[in-house]
Every structure is written in C-alpha cells, then in structure tokens.
Amino acid sequence: MILFAIAIFIVLVALDFSSLRKEKDKKELTVYWVLSAVTLVYLIVLVSGREVFSPSEKYLEFISKIGLNYANWHGNG
Amino acid sequence: MSKNKISQVQLISIGTCYSLGLVLIAVFESSVTTNEVWLANMLGFVFAIPTLLVFFSLTKKFPGMDIFQMCIEAFGTFIGKIISAIYLLYFLSVCSFSLFNASHFLFYYIMPDTPQIALSAFMMITCVYCVRKGVLPIARVSILFLIVCFLGIGINTALTLIHAHFENLLPIGQHTLLKYVQSAHITSAISYGEMIFLFMLMPNLSEKANPRKVIIWNALNCFLILLLFSVREIVSLGPLMSYTTLPPYEGIRVIEGTNLLSRTESIFALLLVTLTFYKTTILFYISCKGTSDLFGTKTYRHYTLMLGALVVILTEKISRSPIDHIFEGTNVFPFGWTMLSLILPLIIVVTFSIKSAIKRKKGRLSV
C-alpha cells in the first residue's frame, strides 16, 4: 500500500515537473519542491495509519478549548 | 470586457451555485431547531447583517483587491502574509470539507463498495483539470449549472408538495432561546460567512460590475434557498428530519407519486454531486491562486496536482464520521467561522481606517 501510494505520488511529481521544467524560475521550483515534500510527508503518515495533523481540526479544538462550544453551554457537555 | 474578467451575473451565479452546494449538504441547523429551522433561518439573516456590512466596507475601502492583498494593505507585508496564510488554510479546509461531503455522499448512498478515498481522488483530478483551465470557464459554466439545478429543484419541490404536511411547520416557540441563537448563528456564520470566498474572485470582476450588488444578490439568493429547503424538508419529513444525516435527500426519498414517479431522488443525487463538485472546484481554484499569491509566483498551474493530493489526504482525515461532522458543525464551526468571516475582516477594516486617518493627518500637518 505504501509503495502503491508513493508510486502514484511520483507520477504526480513527474506530471507537474514536466510542465514546470520549461519555466526555469527558482521561486517556482522552490515552492513546488516544498509542496511536494509536505504532500509526501502527509502521504506517508496517512498510509502508515498514524494520526494526520489537520490544521482545521487543531483550530476547531482550540476554539472549543477556550470555551466557545455550544455543547458546553447547553449544560450537557 | 477584457479577456480574463468575469461579469457581475457570472459572479452572482457562482455565489448562488456555492450556496446551493452548501445548503444541499450542510444541514447543521436542522438538527438544532428541527421543525422551526425556517424561523432560525430568518433570524440567521438578521444575524448576518453585521457580516454583510463588513463585506460592504471591504469593497469600499479595497476596490478590486482580494483578501490577501487587503491583509497586506492593512497590516504590512509580514503580518499581512501570516494572516493570508491563515485564510489559505481556511480555504483549503473548507475545500477538504466540501470534498469530504461529496465523496461521503457517493460512498454512502450510491457506491458503497468503492473506497471513499478513490472517489475523492477521482473528483479531485477533475477539479485539477477545471482549475488549470482558469477562472473564466468555471464562471461560464456556473450559469449552465444554475439553470439545470433550478429545473431539478423545481421538479423535486413540486413533487414534494403533493404529499406536503404544512401542519409540521407548527408549533413554534418550543425550544430554548439558546437553541434559536445557536441555529441562527450557524446560518449566519456558515451560509453567509463563507461568502468571503467572493473576495478572492473580486480582482477578476469586470470594471463595470458593482461588487456591492454581487454581495446583496448572493445574500438574497442564499436566504431564499435556505428558506425553500428548510420548509421543504419540514413539510415532507416532519419530526423525522432530526434523525437523518441528510434531510434534503431523505425528504425526496419519501416521495411516492405513481410508479412512474418513484425514485425521483436520483435527480437530487445528480444535483448534489454537481453542486458539491462545483463548490469544491471554486474553493480549490481559490486555494491554488492563494498559494501562488502568498509565495509570489507567476502562476499556480504547476502545483495544482500537488495541492490536489494534499486536499485528498486532508479529506481522508478531516472528519471521523458524518455524525462527528454534524456535532462539530453545530457546536464549534460557527465560532471558528465567525472569527474568519466577521472578526478578522472587521479588524482589517478598522486597522486600514486608522492607518488612512493617520496618513491624512500627517499630510495636512506637512502642508
């Protein structure tokens, strides 16, 4: 499964890179490699079955922790 | 009209398609106030007035700018970019939620043997294709989608009215005040608050268009759509609506006219998939454009596939189940979304006004 997912990822990288190769812009390449690295890390974490860090989930958890949660206000937790 | 500009009508139809895609699938408020959700939707419009006024103020103070440019203009480059990154994460998250809703509907009701991640991935590949074509084809197709969708909704609503139980709309006033406030807050923060996405398309709006009219028309359309769907669900499902995760779909499923008119929910399924796909495409376009703006690159086309893969991975883990999603949507989302659609834009407007006033004062003193 990990190998299959990584194979798909390599195909995606190759497809995007083929369009980027003509640009020869350093900034474009940097952004592209950073995004690829982030996606690869997420992919490995997802496939390995561990908890994926989700910014929106953490944000909503934070909102809930500071008391902004209707469930608490209704008095039923 | 210049080549890459979209018209006022096109932006209104994009907003209406977005609202329809949201209302068909996000049914948070109906689980709070059940048969009085129509009342809460009306109250929700009143609650949304401050948000709409802040949006008007943004269009006046920052004409033709997107939300990222507004942040930089108000807070300077460094803090502006940090706040822009928060907005980018917001758009990526809403895109993931939208993809989750669409793929979960397909998985749960239509293709239960296909893994949900495969459905998300195929849908995202189509989104990537659309986004690579640019905003103009996405805007053009919205009018076509809208005509088809209104036709489908019209047929479904007419069929629902055959067996409507209008007595389900009563009694009113059976919930606590906090429940009405919660339901209205959900409506204002999610249905109207998410209209902030329109600001990411404002730079593409033609010079002749009036951004305020776009906001007013979208808010009115959203109000009418919410009211129509809430009344339709109540008269067709009654008390059953609080026991289902997708009342608009279940409401259509109970229609039994003649043998010829059975299984009319397939029309609704088609509309739902079309509109949630459209909503995901719009949000994905905004996320790609936002990434490009944030990092100052020339185009977003080179990393659409990468971002698409990231959204699919986030979709897989964004919500454990639709029940959890509804719980978060009814209790926590409204606060989180209010911060991003009302509080932060208000801070942008106030900061910019103070900065402008200081500049004017300095200018007068130097003269």
GROMACS .gro file of C-alpha atoms in nm:
model
  444
    1MET     CA    1   0.000   0.000   0.000
    2ILE     CA    2   0.281   0.241   0.095
    3LEU     CA    3   0.466   0.156  -0.227
    4PHE     CA    4   0.150   0.199  -0.435
    5ALA     CA    5   0.077   0.539  -0.281
    6ILE     CA    6   0.436   0.654  -0.327
    7ALA     CA    7   0.426   0.534  -0.691
    8ILE     CA    8   0.116   0.749  -0.752
    9PHE     CA    9   0.291   1.039  -0.582
   10ILE     CA   10   0.596   1.003  -0.811
   11VAL     CA   11   0.364   1.009  -1.115
   12LEU     CA   12   0.207   1.333  -0.984
   13VAL     CA   13   0.551   1.485  -0.928
   14ALA     CA   14   0.659   1.384  -1.278
   15LEU     CA   15   0.344   1.529  -1.436
   16ASP     CA   16   0.375   1.862  -1.259
   17PHE     CA   17   0.752   1.877  -1.305
   18SER     CA   18   0.724   1.825  -1.680
   19SER     CA   19   0.517   2.144  -1.702
   20LEU     CA   20   0.749   2.333  -1.466
   21ARG     CA   21   1.077   2.237  -1.639
   22LYS     CA   22   1.027   2.496  -1.913
   23GLU     CA   23   0.987   2.783  -1.664
   24LYS     CA   24   1.340   2.773  -1.510
   25ASP     CA   25   1.221   3.005  -1.234
   26LYS     CA   26   1.392   2.943  -0.898
   27LYS     CA   27   1.099   3.065  -0.688
   28GLU     CA   28   0.851   2.844  -0.874
   29LEU     CA   29   1.081   2.544  -0.825
   30THR     CA   30   1.126   2.612  -0.453
   31VAL     CA   31   0.751   2.638  -0.391
   32TYR     CA   32   0.699   2.326  -0.598
   33TRP     CA   33   0.953   2.119  -0.401
   34VAL     CA   34   0.826   2.245  -0.064
   35LEU     CA   35   0.470   2.148  -0.156
   36SER     CA   36   0.589   1.810  -0.284
   37ALA     CA   37   0.777   1.744   0.041
   38VAL     CA   38   0.475   1.839   0.255
   39THR     CA   39   0.245   1.619   0.044
   40LEU     CA   40   0.490   1.326   0.062
   41VAL     CA   41   0.516   1.351   0.442
   42TYR     CA   42   0.135   1.365   0.472
   43LEU     CA   43   0.105   1.068   0.236
   44ILE     CA   44   0.348   0.854   0.436
   45VAL     CA   45   0.178   0.945   0.766
   46LEU     CA   46  -0.165   0.864   0.618
   47VAL     CA   47  -0.058   0.531   0.471
   48SER     CA   48   0.125   0.428   0.789
   49GLY     CA   49  -0.207   0.466   0.975
   50ARG     CA   50  -0.093   0.737   1.217
   51GLU     CA   51  -0.287   1.049   1.308
   52VAL     CA   52  -0.262   1.310   1.031
   53PHE     CA   53  -0.208   1.667   1.153
   54SER     CA   54  -0.504   1.868   1.034
   55PRO     CA   55  -0.478   2.248   1.081
   56SER     CA   56  -0.855   2.295   1.075
   57GLU     CA   57  -0.908   2.021   1.335
   58LYS     CA   58  -0.648   2.182   1.567
   59TYR     CA   59  -0.807   2.524   1.511
   60LEU     CA   60  -1.153   2.395   1.599
   61GLU     CA   61  -1.010   2.208   1.900
   62PHE     CA   62  -0.856   2.535   2.018
   63ILE     CA   63  -1.185   2.721   1.973
   64SER     CA   64  -1.362   2.451   2.172
   65LYS     CA   65  -1.095   2.453   2.447
   66ILE     CA   66  -1.132   2.825   2.511
   67GLY     CA   67  -1.498   2.761   2.588
   68LEU     CA   68  -1.658   2.853   2.257
   69ASN     CA   69  -1.867   2.540   2.223
   70TYR     CA   70  -2.247   2.533   2.232
   71ALA     CA   71  -2.245   2.178   2.374
   72ASN     CA   72  -2.094   2.314   2.699
   73TRP     CA   73  -2.341   2.599   2.711
   74HIS     CA   74  -2.640   2.367   2.687
   75GLY     CA   75  -2.512   2.202   3.002
   76ASN     CA   76  -2.484   1.853   2.853
   77GLY     CA   77  -2.110   1.855   2.776
   78MET     CA   78  -1.498   4.313  -2.137
   79SER     CA   79  -1.132   4.220  -2.107
   80LYS     CA   80  -1.014   3.865  -2.162
   81ASN     CA   81  -0.977   3.734  -1.805
   82LYS     CA   82  -1.260   3.924  -1.642
   83ILE     CA   83  -1.586   3.776  -1.522
   84SER     CA   84  -1.914   3.965  -1.532
   85GLN     CA   85  -2.141   4.060  -1.244
   86VAL     CA   86  -2.401   3.799  -1.348
   87GLN     CA   87  -2.135   3.529  -1.361
   88LEU     CA   88  -2.009   3.608  -1.011
   89ILE     CA   89  -2.367   3.611  -0.877
   90SER     CA   90  -2.430   3.272  -1.037
   91ILE     CA   91  -2.100   3.136  -0.892
   92GLY     CA   92  -2.215   3.253  -0.547
   93THR     CA   93  -2.562   3.101  -0.595
   94CYS     CA   94  -2.415   2.765  -0.707
   95TYR     CA   95  -2.189   2.778  -0.399
   96SER     CA   96  -2.485   2.848  -0.167
   97LEU     CA   97  -2.684   2.565  -0.324
   98GLY     CA   98  -2.387   2.328  -0.284
   99LEU     CA   99  -2.364   2.430   0.079
  100VAL     CA  100  -2.734   2.413   0.163
  101LEU     CA  101  -2.789   2.073  -0.001
  102ILE     CA  102  -2.526   1.907   0.216
  103ALA     CA  103  -2.464   2.117   0.529
  104VAL     CA  104  -2.770   2.064   0.744
  105PHE     CA  105  -2.632   2.163   1.080
  106GLU     CA  106  -2.909   2.398   1.190
  107SER     CA  107  -3.190   2.148   1.124
  108SER     CA  108  -3.052   1.919   1.395
  109VAL     CA  109  -3.078   2.204   1.649
  110THR     CA  110  -3.419   2.359   1.590
  111THR     CA  111  -3.584   2.074   1.388
  112ASN     CA  112  -3.928   2.193   1.264
  113GLU     CA  113  -3.852   2.555   1.349
  114VAL     CA  114  -3.541   2.575   1.134
  115TRP     CA  115  -3.725   2.809   0.889
  116LEU     CA  116  -3.766   3.057   1.175
  117ALA     CA  117  -3.398   3.020   1.268
  118ASN     CA  118  -3.302   3.079   0.904
  119MET     CA  119  -3.490   3.410   0.905
  120LEU     CA  120  -3.320   3.506   1.230
  121GLY     CA  121  -2.990   3.394   1.074
  122PHE     CA  122  -3.029   3.657   0.802
  123VAL     CA  123  -3.064   3.925   1.072
  124PHE     CA  124  -2.754   3.784   1.248
  125ALA     CA  125  -2.567   3.800   0.915
  126ILE     CA  126  -2.628   4.176   0.866
  127PRO     CA  127  -2.305   4.279   1.053
  128THR     CA  128  -2.106   4.038   0.834
  129LEU     CA  129  -2.264   4.182   0.518
  130LEU     CA  130  -2.193   4.539   0.637
  131VAL     CA  131  -1.826   4.448   0.693
  132PHE     CA  132  -1.819   4.297   0.342
  133PHE     CA  133  -1.961   4.626   0.201
  134SER     CA  134  -1.696   4.818   0.387
  135LEU     CA  135  -1.424   4.591   0.242
  136THR     CA  136  -1.547   4.652  -0.113
  137LYS     CA  137  -1.546   5.030  -0.050
  138LYS     CA  138  -1.203   5.051   0.113
  139PHE     CA  139  -1.025   4.793  -0.104
  140PRO     CA  140  -1.178   4.808  -0.454
  141GLY     CA  141  -1.066   4.526  -0.684
  142MET     CA  142  -0.848   4.359  -0.420
  143ASP     CA  143  -0.860   4.003  -0.292
  144ILE     CA  144  -0.849   3.919   0.079
  145PHE     CA  145  -0.471   3.855   0.072
  146GLN     CA  146  -0.400   4.197  -0.079
  147MET     CA  147  -0.632   4.354   0.180
  148CYS     CA  148  -0.437   4.189   0.466
  149ILE     CA  149  -0.105   4.318   0.327
  150GLU     CA  150  -0.251   4.665   0.270
  151ALA     CA  151  -0.387   4.684   0.626
  152PHE     CA  152  -0.113   4.511   0.828
  153GLY     CA  153   0.201   4.543   0.616
  154THR     CA  154   0.384   4.264   0.435
  155PHE     CA  155   0.498   4.045   0.727
  156ILE     CA  156   0.179   4.029   0.941
  157GLY     CA  157  -0.032   4.050   0.625
  158LYS     CA  158   0.132   3.735   0.487
  159ILE     CA  159   0.077   3.549   0.817
  160ILE     CA  160  -0.295   3.637   0.814
  161SER     CA  161  -0.311   3.547   0.444
  162ALA     CA  162  -0.164   3.205   0.532
  163ILE     CA  163  -0.445   3.160   0.790
  164TYR     CA  164  -0.701   3.240   0.519
  165LEU     CA  165  -0.528   2.998   0.282
  166LEU     CA  166  -0.558   2.720   0.542
  167TYR     CA  167  -0.924   2.817   0.589
  168PHE     CA  168  -0.997   2.785   0.215
  169LEU     CA  169  -0.804   2.455   0.197
  170SER     CA  170  -1.002   2.323   0.494
  171VAL     CA  171  -1.339   2.429   0.353
  172CYS     CA  172  -1.234   2.267   0.023
  173SER     CA  173  -1.150   1.944   0.211
  174PHE     CA  174  -1.485   1.954   0.396
  175SER     CA  175  -1.665   2.004   0.066
  176LEU     CA  176  -1.480   1.713  -0.095
  177PHE     CA  177  -1.548   1.500   0.214
  178ASN     CA  178  -1.922   1.573   0.189
  179ALA     CA  179  -1.936   1.495  -0.184
  180SER     CA  180  -1.731   1.174  -0.164
  181HIS     CA  181  -1.911   1.057   0.150
  182PHE     CA  182  -2.248   1.102  -0.018
  183LEU     CA  183  -2.132   0.898  -0.319
  184PHE     CA  184  -1.978   0.632  -0.094
  185TYR     CA  185  -2.269   0.603   0.149
  186TYR     CA  186  -2.569   0.626  -0.086
  187ILE     CA  187  -2.450   0.529  -0.434
  188MET     CA  188  -2.122   0.333  -0.443
  189PRO     CA  189  -2.075   0.162  -0.103
  190ASP     CA  190  -1.817  -0.088  -0.234
  191THR     CA  191  -1.579   0.180  -0.366
  192PRO     CA  192  -1.329   0.322  -0.113
  193GLN     CA  193  -1.409   0.683  -0.026
  194ILE     CA  194  -1.051   0.795  -0.090
  195ALA     CA  195  -1.077   0.667  -0.452
  196LEU     CA  196  -1.393   0.874  -0.505
  197SER     CA  197  -1.223   1.180  -0.353
  198ALA     CA  198  -0.915   1.129  -0.571
  199PHE     CA  199  -1.113   1.098  -0.897
  200MET     CA  200  -1.322   1.401  -0.811
  201MET     CA  201  -1.007   1.598  -0.728
  202ILE     CA  202  -0.843   1.504  -1.060
  203THR     CA  203  -1.146   1.656  -1.239
  204CYS     CA  204  -1.119   1.966  -1.017
  205VAL     CA  205  -0.748   1.997  -1.110
  206TYR     CA  206  -0.840   1.979  -1.479
  207CYS     CA  207  -1.103   2.254  -1.437
  208VAL     CA  208  -0.876   2.477  -1.229
  209ARG     CA  209  -0.597   2.453  -1.486
  210LYS     CA  210  -0.838   2.594  -1.745
  211GLY     CA  211  -0.869   2.914  -1.539
  212VAL     CA  212  -1.149   3.107  -1.374
  213LEU     CA  213  -1.332   3.213  -1.691
  214PRO     CA  214  -1.456   2.865  -1.797
  215ILE     CA  215  -1.552   2.794  -1.432
  216ALA     CA  216  -1.756   3.118  -1.429
  217ARG     CA  217  -1.918   3.049  -1.768
  218VAL     CA  218  -2.032   2.701  -1.669
  219SER     CA  219  -2.193   2.827  -1.346
  220ILE     CA  220  -2.488   2.977  -1.539
  221LEU     CA  221  -2.549   2.646  -1.715
  222PHE     CA  222  -2.528   2.456  -1.384
  223LEU     CA  223  -2.768   2.702  -1.226
  224ILE     CA  224  -3.034   2.657  -1.497
  225VAL     CA  225  -3.012   2.276  -1.476
  226CYS     CA  226  -3.017   2.283  -1.096
  227PHE     CA  227  -3.315   2.516  -1.071
  228LEU     CA  228  -3.501   2.286  -1.310
  229GLY     CA  229  -3.420   1.981  -1.094
  230ILE     CA  230  -3.503   2.161  -0.769
  231GLY     CA  231  -3.832   2.282  -0.924
  232ILE     CA  232  -3.933   1.926  -1.021
  233ASN     CA  233  -3.838   1.787  -0.679
  234THR     CA  234  -4.015   2.067  -0.490
  235ALA     CA  235  -4.333   2.028  -0.698
  236LEU     CA  236  -4.335   1.654  -0.624
  237THR     CA  237  -4.276   1.716  -0.253
  238LEU     CA  238  -4.576   1.950  -0.241
  239ILE     CA  239  -4.809   1.665  -0.349
  240HIS     CA  240  -4.769   1.499  -0.008
  241ALA     CA  241  -4.680   1.808   0.194
  242HIS     CA  242  -4.784   1.828   0.558
  243PHE     CA  243  -4.786   2.200   0.630
  244GLU     CA  244  -4.900   2.135   0.986
  245ASN     CA  245  -4.541   2.019   1.051
  246LEU     CA  246  -4.436   2.386   1.047
  247LEU     CA  247  -4.616   2.429   1.380
  248PRO     CA  248  -4.594   2.461   1.679
  249ILE     CA  249  -4.337   2.735   1.720
  250GLY     CA  250  -4.156   2.853   2.031
  251GLN     CA  251  -4.092   2.509   2.179
  252HIS     CA  252  -3.711   2.542   2.209
  253THR     CA  253  -3.496   2.740   2.449
  254LEU     CA  254  -3.367   3.083   2.342
  255LEU     CA  255  -3.011   2.949   2.325
  256LYS     CA  256  -3.120   2.692   2.063
  257TYR     CA  257  -3.261   2.968   1.837
  258VAL     CA  258  -2.946   3.174   1.884
  259GLN     CA  259  -2.729   2.868   1.805
  260SER     CA  260  -2.927   2.784   1.493
  261ALA     CA  261  -2.925   3.145   1.368
  262HIS     CA  262  -2.554   3.171   1.445
  263ILE     CA  263  -2.485   2.855   1.240
  264THR     CA  264  -2.678   3.003   0.946
  265SER     CA  265  -2.505   3.341   0.963
  266ALA     CA  266  -2.151   3.207   1.018
  267ILE     CA  267  -2.155   2.923   0.768
  268SER     CA  268  -2.407   3.009   0.495
  269TYR     CA  269  -2.339   3.384   0.483
  270GLY     CA  270  -1.988   3.391   0.634
  271GLU     CA  271  -1.846   3.161   0.370
  272MET     CA  272  -1.941   3.429   0.115
  273ILE     CA  273  -1.598   3.573   0.196
  274PHE     CA  274  -1.471   3.347  -0.083
  275LEU     CA  275  -1.624   3.604  -0.325
  276PHE     CA  276  -1.345   3.845  -0.229
  277MET     CA  277  -1.086   3.608  -0.374
  278LEU     CA  278  -1.260   3.648  -0.712
  279MET     CA  279  -1.304   4.028  -0.690
  280PRO     CA  280  -0.980   4.103  -0.885
  281ASN     CA  281  -1.130   3.903  -1.173
  282LEU     CA  282  -1.452   4.104  -1.172
  283SER     CA  283  -1.504   4.338  -1.468
  284GLU     CA  284  -1.469   4.713  -1.413
  285LYS     CA  285  -1.835   4.776  -1.497
  286ALA     CA  286  -1.958   4.540  -1.224
  287ASN     CA  287  -2.071   4.659  -0.883
  288PRO     CA  288  -1.925   4.438  -0.603
  289ARG     CA  289  -2.192   4.554  -0.357
  290LYS     CA  290  -2.467   4.433  -0.589
  291VAL     CA  291  -2.289   4.095  -0.610
  292ILE     CA  292  -2.291   4.067  -0.230
  293ILE     CA  293  -2.656   4.178  -0.196
  294TRP     CA  294  -2.777   3.938  -0.467
  295ASN     CA  295  -2.580   3.648  -0.323
  296ALA     CA  296  -2.711   3.714   0.027
  297LEU     CA  297  -3.072   3.731  -0.100
  298ASN     CA  298  -3.031   3.417  -0.309
  299CYS     CA  299  -2.878   3.237  -0.011
  300PHE     CA  300  -3.170   3.348   0.210
  301LEU     CA  301  -3.432   3.225  -0.038
  302ILE     CA  302  -3.251   2.894  -0.094
  303LEU     CA  303  -3.222   2.832   0.281
  304LEU     CA  304  -3.590   2.914   0.335
  305LEU     CA  305  -3.708   2.698   0.044
  306PHE     CA  306  -3.507   2.394   0.152
  307SER     CA  307  -3.590   2.425   0.521
  308VAL     CA  308  -3.966   2.450   0.451
  309ARG     CA  309  -3.946   2.163   0.200
  310GLU     CA  310  -3.768   1.936   0.447
  311ILE     CA  311  -4.012   2.015   0.729
  312VAL     CA  312  -4.330   1.961   0.523
  313SER     CA  313  -4.202   1.635   0.377
  314LEU     CA  314  -4.017   1.479   0.674
  315GLY     CA  315  -4.164   1.643   0.983
  316PRO     CA  316  -4.009   1.515   1.309
  317LEU     CA  317  -3.808   1.254   1.113
  318MET     CA  318  -3.566   1.525   0.991
  319SER     CA  319  -3.377   1.530   1.321
  320TYR     CA  320  -3.296   1.158   1.282
  321THR     CA  321  -3.130   1.178   0.939
  322THR     CA  322  -2.782   1.298   0.845
  323LEU     CA  323  -2.902   1.436   0.509
  324PRO     CA  324  -3.263   1.569   0.536
  325PRO     CA  325  -3.280   1.728   0.185
  326TYR     CA  326  -3.209   1.387   0.028
  327GLU     CA  327  -3.429   1.187   0.266
  328GLY     CA  328  -3.712   1.435   0.205
  329ILE     CA  329  -3.707   1.350  -0.166
  330ARG     CA  330  -3.681   0.976  -0.095
  331VAL     CA  331  -4.022   0.970   0.073
  332ILE     CA  332  -4.197   1.097  -0.243
  333GLU     CA  333  -4.422   0.823  -0.374
  334GLY     CA  334  -4.646   0.954  -0.651
  335THR     CA  335  -4.719   0.686  -0.903
  336ASN     CA  336  -4.494   0.403  -1.025
  337LEU     CA  337  -4.377   0.639  -1.297
  338LEU     CA  338  -4.258   0.898  -1.046
  339SER     CA  339  -4.077   0.675  -0.798
  340ARG     CA  340  -3.700   0.705  -0.733
  341THR     CA  341  -3.700   1.078  -0.804
  342GLU     CA  342  -3.411   1.114  -0.558
  343SER     CA  343  -3.178   1.030  -0.847
  344ILE     CA  344  -3.242   1.386  -0.976
  345PHE     CA  345  -3.143   1.520  -0.638
  346ALA     CA  346  -2.833   1.297  -0.622
  347LEU     CA  347  -2.723   1.432  -0.958
  348LEU     CA  348  -2.776   1.792  -0.844
  349LEU     CA  349  -2.596   1.730  -0.518
  350VAL     CA  350  -2.290   1.576  -0.684
  351THR     CA  351  -2.282   1.853  -0.948
  352LEU     CA  352  -2.310   2.138  -0.699
  353THR     CA  353  -2.071   1.999  -0.436
  354PHE     CA  354  -1.823   1.929  -0.716
  355TYR     CA  355  -1.863   2.288  -0.836
  356LYS     CA  356  -1.817   2.422  -0.485
  357THR     CA  357  -1.502   2.211  -0.439
  358THR     CA  358  -1.367   2.338  -0.773
  359ILE     CA  359  -1.421   2.703  -0.676
  360LEU     CA  360  -1.255   2.652  -0.337
  361PHE     CA  361  -0.969   2.461  -0.495
  362TYR     CA  362  -0.916   2.739  -0.750
  363ILE     CA  363  -0.905   2.991  -0.465
  364SER     CA  364  -0.658   2.772  -0.270
  365CYS     CA  365  -0.429   2.738  -0.573
  366LYS     CA  366  -0.447   3.109  -0.654
  367GLY     CA  367  -0.394   3.190  -0.286
  368THR     CA  368  -0.081   2.970  -0.271
  369SER     CA  369   0.055   3.144  -0.579
  370ASP     CA  370  -0.020   3.492  -0.434
  371LEU     CA  371   0.126   3.404  -0.094
  372PHE     CA  372   0.457   3.286  -0.236
  373GLY     CA  373   0.461   3.544  -0.514
  374THR     CA  374   0.487   3.303  -0.806
  375LYS     CA  375   0.379   3.380  -1.161
  376THR     CA  376   0.122   3.101  -1.196
  377TYR     CA  377  -0.048   2.835  -0.987
  378ARG     CA  378  -0.075   2.580  -1.270
  379HIS     CA  379   0.249   2.392  -1.186
  380TYR     CA  380   0.144   2.266  -0.847
  381THR     CA  381  -0.228   2.203  -0.886
  382LEU     CA  382  -0.176   1.825  -0.875
  383MET     CA  383   0.037   1.852  -0.560
  384LEU     CA  384  -0.219   2.068  -0.380
  385GLY     CA  385  -0.494   1.835  -0.503
  386ALA     CA  386  -0.313   1.537  -0.347
  387LEU     CA  387  -0.279   1.732  -0.021
  388VAL     CA  388  -0.653   1.813  -0.017
  389VAL     CA  389  -0.742   1.446  -0.078
  390ILE     CA  390  -0.518   1.341   0.215
  391LEU     CA  391  -0.674   1.607   0.440
  392THR     CA  392  -1.022   1.493   0.329
  393GLU     CA  393  -0.943   1.141   0.445
  394LYS     CA  394  -0.875   1.259   0.800
  395ILE     CA  395  -1.074   1.579   0.831
  396SER     CA  396  -1.374   1.417   0.996
  397ARG     CA  397  -1.412   1.077   1.157
  398SER     CA  398  -1.777   1.036   1.054
  399PRO     CA  399  -2.076   1.246   0.937
  400ILE     CA  400  -2.214   1.233   1.293
  401ASP     CA  401  -1.890   1.390   1.426
  402HIS     CA  402  -1.905   1.638   1.138
  403ILE     CA  403  -2.260   1.741   1.234
  404PHE     CA  404  -2.160   1.768   1.602
  405GLU     CA  405  -1.866   1.996   1.517
  406GLY     CA  406  -2.078   2.186   1.265
  407THR     CA  407  -2.350   2.262   1.519
  408ASN     CA  408  -2.129   2.339   1.819
  409VAL     CA  409  -1.781   2.461   1.720
  410PHE     CA  410  -1.776   2.562   1.349
  411PRO     CA  411  -1.996   2.873   1.396
  412PHE     CA  412  -1.742   3.028   1.635
  413GLY     CA  413  -1.442   2.937   1.420
  414TRP     CA  414  -1.605   3.065   1.104
  415THR     CA  415  -1.724   3.388   1.274
  416MET     CA  416  -1.361   3.468   1.363
  417LEU     CA  417  -1.259   3.440   0.997
  418SER     CA  418  -1.562   3.590   0.826
  419LEU     CA  419  -1.655   3.870   1.067
  420ILE     CA  420  -1.395   3.944   1.338
  421LEU     CA  421  -1.081   3.933   1.121
  422PRO     CA  422  -1.235   4.135   0.828
  423LEU     CA  423  -1.361   4.387   1.085
  424ILE     CA  424  -1.006   4.419   1.226
  425ILE     CA  425  -0.880   4.469   0.867
  426VAL     CA  426  -1.132   4.750   0.807
  427VAL     CA  427  -1.062   4.922   1.141
  428THR     CA  428  -0.681   4.897   1.104
  429PHE     CA  429  -0.695   5.034   0.750
  430SER     CA  430  -0.923   5.320   0.856
  431ILE     CA  431  -0.687   5.417   1.142
  432LYS     CA  432  -0.384   5.399   0.910
  433SER     CA  433  -0.560   5.616   0.650
  434ALA     CA  434  -0.665   5.870   0.915
  435ILE     CA  435  -0.304   5.894   1.046
  436LYS     CA  436  -0.175   5.938   0.689
  437ARG     CA  437  -0.429   6.214   0.619
  438LYS     CA  438  -0.338   6.392   0.945
  439LYS     CA  439   0.034   6.373   0.861
  440GLY     CA  440  -0.038   6.503   0.510
  441ARG     CA  441  -0.231   6.802   0.649
  442LEU     CA  442   0.045   6.882   0.900
  443SER     CA  443   0.314   6.874   0.633
  444VAL     CA  444   0.107   7.115   0.415
   0.00000   0.00000   0.00000
